[in-house]
Coordinates of C-alpha atoms in Angstrom, one line a residue:
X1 CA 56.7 17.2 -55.2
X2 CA 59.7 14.5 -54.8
X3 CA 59.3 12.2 -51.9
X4 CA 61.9 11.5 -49.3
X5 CA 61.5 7.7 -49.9
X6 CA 59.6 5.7 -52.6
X7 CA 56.4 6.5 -54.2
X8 CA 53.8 5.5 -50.9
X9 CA 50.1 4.0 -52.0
X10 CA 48.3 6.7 -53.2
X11 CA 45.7 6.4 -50.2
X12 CA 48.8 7.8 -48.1
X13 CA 49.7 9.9 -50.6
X14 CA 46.6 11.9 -50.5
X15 CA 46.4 12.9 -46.9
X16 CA 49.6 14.8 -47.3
X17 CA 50.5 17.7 -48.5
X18 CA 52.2 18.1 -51.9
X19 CA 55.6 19.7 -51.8
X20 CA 55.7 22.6 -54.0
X21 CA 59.6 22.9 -55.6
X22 CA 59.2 26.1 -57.3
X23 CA 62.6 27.4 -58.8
X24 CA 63.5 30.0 -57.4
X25 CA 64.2 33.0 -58.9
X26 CA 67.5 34.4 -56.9
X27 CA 70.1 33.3 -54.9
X28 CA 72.2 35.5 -52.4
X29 CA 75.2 34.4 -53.5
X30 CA 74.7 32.4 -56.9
X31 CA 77.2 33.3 -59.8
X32 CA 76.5 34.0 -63.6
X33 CA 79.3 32.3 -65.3
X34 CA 78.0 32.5 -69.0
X35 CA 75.6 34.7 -70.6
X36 CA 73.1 37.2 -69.5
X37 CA 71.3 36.0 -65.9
X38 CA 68.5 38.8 -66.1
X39 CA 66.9 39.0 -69.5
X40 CA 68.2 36.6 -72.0
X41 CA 70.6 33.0 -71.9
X42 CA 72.5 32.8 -68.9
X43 CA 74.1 29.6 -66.8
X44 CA 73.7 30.5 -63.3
X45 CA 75.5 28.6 -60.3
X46 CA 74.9 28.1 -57.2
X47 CA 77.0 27.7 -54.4
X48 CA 75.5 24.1 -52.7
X49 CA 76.8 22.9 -55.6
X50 CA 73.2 23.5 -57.7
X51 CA 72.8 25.3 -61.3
X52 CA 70.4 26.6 -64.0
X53 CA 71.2 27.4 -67.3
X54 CA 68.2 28.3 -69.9
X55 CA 66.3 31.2 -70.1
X56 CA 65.8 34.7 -68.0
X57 CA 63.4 37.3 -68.0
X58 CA 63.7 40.3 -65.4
X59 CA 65.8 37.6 -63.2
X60 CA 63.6 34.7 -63.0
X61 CA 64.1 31.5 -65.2
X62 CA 62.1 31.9 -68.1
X63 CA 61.1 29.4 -71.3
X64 CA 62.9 26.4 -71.5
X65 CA 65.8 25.3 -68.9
X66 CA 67.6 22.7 -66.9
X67 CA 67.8 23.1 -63.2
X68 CA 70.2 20.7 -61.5
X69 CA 69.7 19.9 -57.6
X70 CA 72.2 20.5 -55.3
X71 CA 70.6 17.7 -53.5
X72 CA 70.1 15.1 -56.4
X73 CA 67.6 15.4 -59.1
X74 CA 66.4 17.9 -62.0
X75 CA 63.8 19.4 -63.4
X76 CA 64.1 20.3 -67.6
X77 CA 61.2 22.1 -69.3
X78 CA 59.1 25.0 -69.9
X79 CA 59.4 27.4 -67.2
X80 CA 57.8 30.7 -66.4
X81 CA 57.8 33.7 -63.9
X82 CA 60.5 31.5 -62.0
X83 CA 58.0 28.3 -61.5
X84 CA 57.7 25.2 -64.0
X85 CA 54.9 26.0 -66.0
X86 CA 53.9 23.9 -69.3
X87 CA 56.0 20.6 -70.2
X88 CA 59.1 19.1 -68.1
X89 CA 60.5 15.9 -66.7
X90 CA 61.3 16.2 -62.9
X91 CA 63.5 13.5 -62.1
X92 CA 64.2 13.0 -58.0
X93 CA 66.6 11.7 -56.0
X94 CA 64.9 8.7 -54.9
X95 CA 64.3 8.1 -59.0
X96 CA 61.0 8.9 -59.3
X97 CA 60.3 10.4 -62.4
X98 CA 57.2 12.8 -63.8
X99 CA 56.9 13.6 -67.4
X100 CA 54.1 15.5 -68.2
X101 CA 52.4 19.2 -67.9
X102 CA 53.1 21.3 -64.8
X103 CA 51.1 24.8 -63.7
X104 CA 52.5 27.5 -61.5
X105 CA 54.8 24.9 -60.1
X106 CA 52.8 21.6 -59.6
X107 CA 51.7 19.2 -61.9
X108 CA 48.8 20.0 -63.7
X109 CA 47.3 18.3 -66.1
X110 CA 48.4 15.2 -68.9
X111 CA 51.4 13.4 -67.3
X112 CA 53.4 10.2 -66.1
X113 CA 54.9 9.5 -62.6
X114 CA 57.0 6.5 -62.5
X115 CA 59.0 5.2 -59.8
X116 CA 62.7 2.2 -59.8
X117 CA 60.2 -0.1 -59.2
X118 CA 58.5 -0.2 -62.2
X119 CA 54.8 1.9 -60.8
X120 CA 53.4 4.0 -63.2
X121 CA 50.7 6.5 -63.0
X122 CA 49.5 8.1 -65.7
X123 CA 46.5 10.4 -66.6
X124 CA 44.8 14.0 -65.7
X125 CA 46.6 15.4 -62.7
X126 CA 45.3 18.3 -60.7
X127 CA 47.1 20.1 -57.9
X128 CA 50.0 17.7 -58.0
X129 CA 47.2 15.1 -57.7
X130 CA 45.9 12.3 -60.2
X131 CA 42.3 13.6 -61.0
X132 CA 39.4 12.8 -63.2
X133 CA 38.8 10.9 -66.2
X134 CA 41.1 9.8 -69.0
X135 CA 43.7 6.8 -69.3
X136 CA 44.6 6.3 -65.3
X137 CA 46.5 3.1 -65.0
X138 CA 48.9 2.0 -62.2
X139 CA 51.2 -0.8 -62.3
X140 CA 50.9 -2.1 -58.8
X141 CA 53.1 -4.9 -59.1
X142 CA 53.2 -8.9 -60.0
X143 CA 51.6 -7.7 -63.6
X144 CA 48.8 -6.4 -62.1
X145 CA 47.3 -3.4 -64.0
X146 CA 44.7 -1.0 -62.4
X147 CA 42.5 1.4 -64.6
X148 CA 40.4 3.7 -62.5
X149 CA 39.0 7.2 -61.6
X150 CA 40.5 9.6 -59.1
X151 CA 39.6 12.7 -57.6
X152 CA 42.2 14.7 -55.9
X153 CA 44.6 11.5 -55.8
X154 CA 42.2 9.4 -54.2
X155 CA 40.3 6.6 -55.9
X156 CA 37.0 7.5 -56.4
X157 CA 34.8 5.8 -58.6
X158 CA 34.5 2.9 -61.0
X159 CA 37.8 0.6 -61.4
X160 CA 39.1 -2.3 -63.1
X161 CA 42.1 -4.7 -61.8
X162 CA 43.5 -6.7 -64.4
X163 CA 45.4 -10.0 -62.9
X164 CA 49.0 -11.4 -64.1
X165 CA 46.9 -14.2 -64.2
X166 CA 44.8 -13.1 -66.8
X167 CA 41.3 -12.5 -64.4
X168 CA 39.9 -9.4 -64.4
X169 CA 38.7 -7.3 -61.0
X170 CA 35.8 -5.1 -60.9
X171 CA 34.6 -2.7 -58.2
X172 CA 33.9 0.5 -57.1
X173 CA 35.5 3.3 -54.5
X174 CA 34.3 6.4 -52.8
X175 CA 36.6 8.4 -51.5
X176 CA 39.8 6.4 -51.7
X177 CA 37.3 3.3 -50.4
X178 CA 36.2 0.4 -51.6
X179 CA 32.5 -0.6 -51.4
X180 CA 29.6 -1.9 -53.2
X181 CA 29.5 -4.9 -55.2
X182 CA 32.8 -6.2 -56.3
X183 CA 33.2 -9.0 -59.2
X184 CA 36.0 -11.4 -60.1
X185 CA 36.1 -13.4 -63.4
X186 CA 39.1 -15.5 -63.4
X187 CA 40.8 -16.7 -66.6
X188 CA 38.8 -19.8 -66.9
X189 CA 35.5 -17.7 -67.0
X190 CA 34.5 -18.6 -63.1
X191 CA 32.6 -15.7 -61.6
X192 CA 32.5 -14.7 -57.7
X193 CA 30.8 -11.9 -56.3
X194 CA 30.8 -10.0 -53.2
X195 CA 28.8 -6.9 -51.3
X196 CA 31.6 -4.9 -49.4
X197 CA 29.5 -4.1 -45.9
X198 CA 31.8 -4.4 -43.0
X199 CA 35.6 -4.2 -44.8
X200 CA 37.1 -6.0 -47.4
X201 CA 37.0 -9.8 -47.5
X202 CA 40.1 -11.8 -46.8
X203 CA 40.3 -13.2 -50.1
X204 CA 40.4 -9.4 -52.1
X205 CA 42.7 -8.0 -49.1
X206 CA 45.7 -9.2 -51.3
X207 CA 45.0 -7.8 -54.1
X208 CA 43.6 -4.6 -52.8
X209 CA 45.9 -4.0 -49.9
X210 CA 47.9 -1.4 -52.2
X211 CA 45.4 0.7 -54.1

């Protein structure tokens, strides 16, 4: 779920696999120091230097805790049967940051991954995945705001670009794509058009090249 490095274009994003960070619900050699670790609240350390404190049931986190990463990062929320499950805030250690509804482990449904530099995803997400319709916006830099669809983190569908100039990009994508006809209204109302056949023209590669 956290990346090694910063958050990649979600065209690259897609094609891999999403990293499942399940907590997990024992240690071999972790160490209780407060409370009751198997039903109940219990603080529960581990010996890399990682801990949990919150809720237990049967000796797997359960309800609402904080799990710090030996290796950087956190994750503080709802948990359940040992995975996160309902609302959290994973934070990693390359600072990305998800806010939102997790599922069994992954994020699932309403939420908001950011990252240092200021790109922001938010809407429905599905198998860790942005997916479907609702309020999907990225910051992709230089003010530029894109509202689209997605389907399964790729872009898929209609989308909108809105410039830091104040123009306004409209298009279409299939499949993480773009194609079709694609229109450009700048701020002083000036209209261009163009049918995507054979790639993208040079003059929308700028503003397309990280979509």
């Amino acid at each position: 779920m956290c990346a090694a490095k910063g958050m990649a274009p979600i065209r690259f994003v897609a094609m891999v696999a999403a990293a499942v960070l399940m907590a997990p619900a024992r240690l071999s050699a972790e160490t209780c120091t407060k409370g009751s670790c198997v039903d109940g609240q219990g603080v529960l350390i581990f010996p890399d230097g990682g801990s949990y404190e919150g809720g237990f049931r049967n000796m797997r986190y359960e309800g609402h805790g904080v799990r710090i990463f030996e290796e950087g990062g956190s994750y503080e929320g709802d948990f359940k049967g040992g995975r996160y499950h309902g609302k959290g805030t994973r934070a990693c250690p390359n600072g990305d940051k998800y806010v939102g509804e997790f599922k069994e482990g992954r994020r699932e449904g309403q939420g908001t991954l950011t990252s240092p530099g200021g790109r922001k995803r938010t809407g429905v997400w599905r198998n860790n995945f942005l997916h479907g319709k609702g309020l999907e916006e990225e910051a992709v830099g230089n003010g530029l705001v894109l509202t689209a669809q997605y389907r399964g983190g790729l872009l898929d569908g209609p989308c909108s670009l809105r410039l830091g100039n104040g123009g306004l990009l409209r298009g279409q994508f299939r499949y993480g794509n773009a194609e079709g006809v694609w229109t450009l209204v700048g701020q002083d109302g000036q209209r261009r058009e163009w049918q995507l056949k054979d790639g993208i023209p040079k003059e929308l590669q700028p503003l397309l090249k990280d979509l």
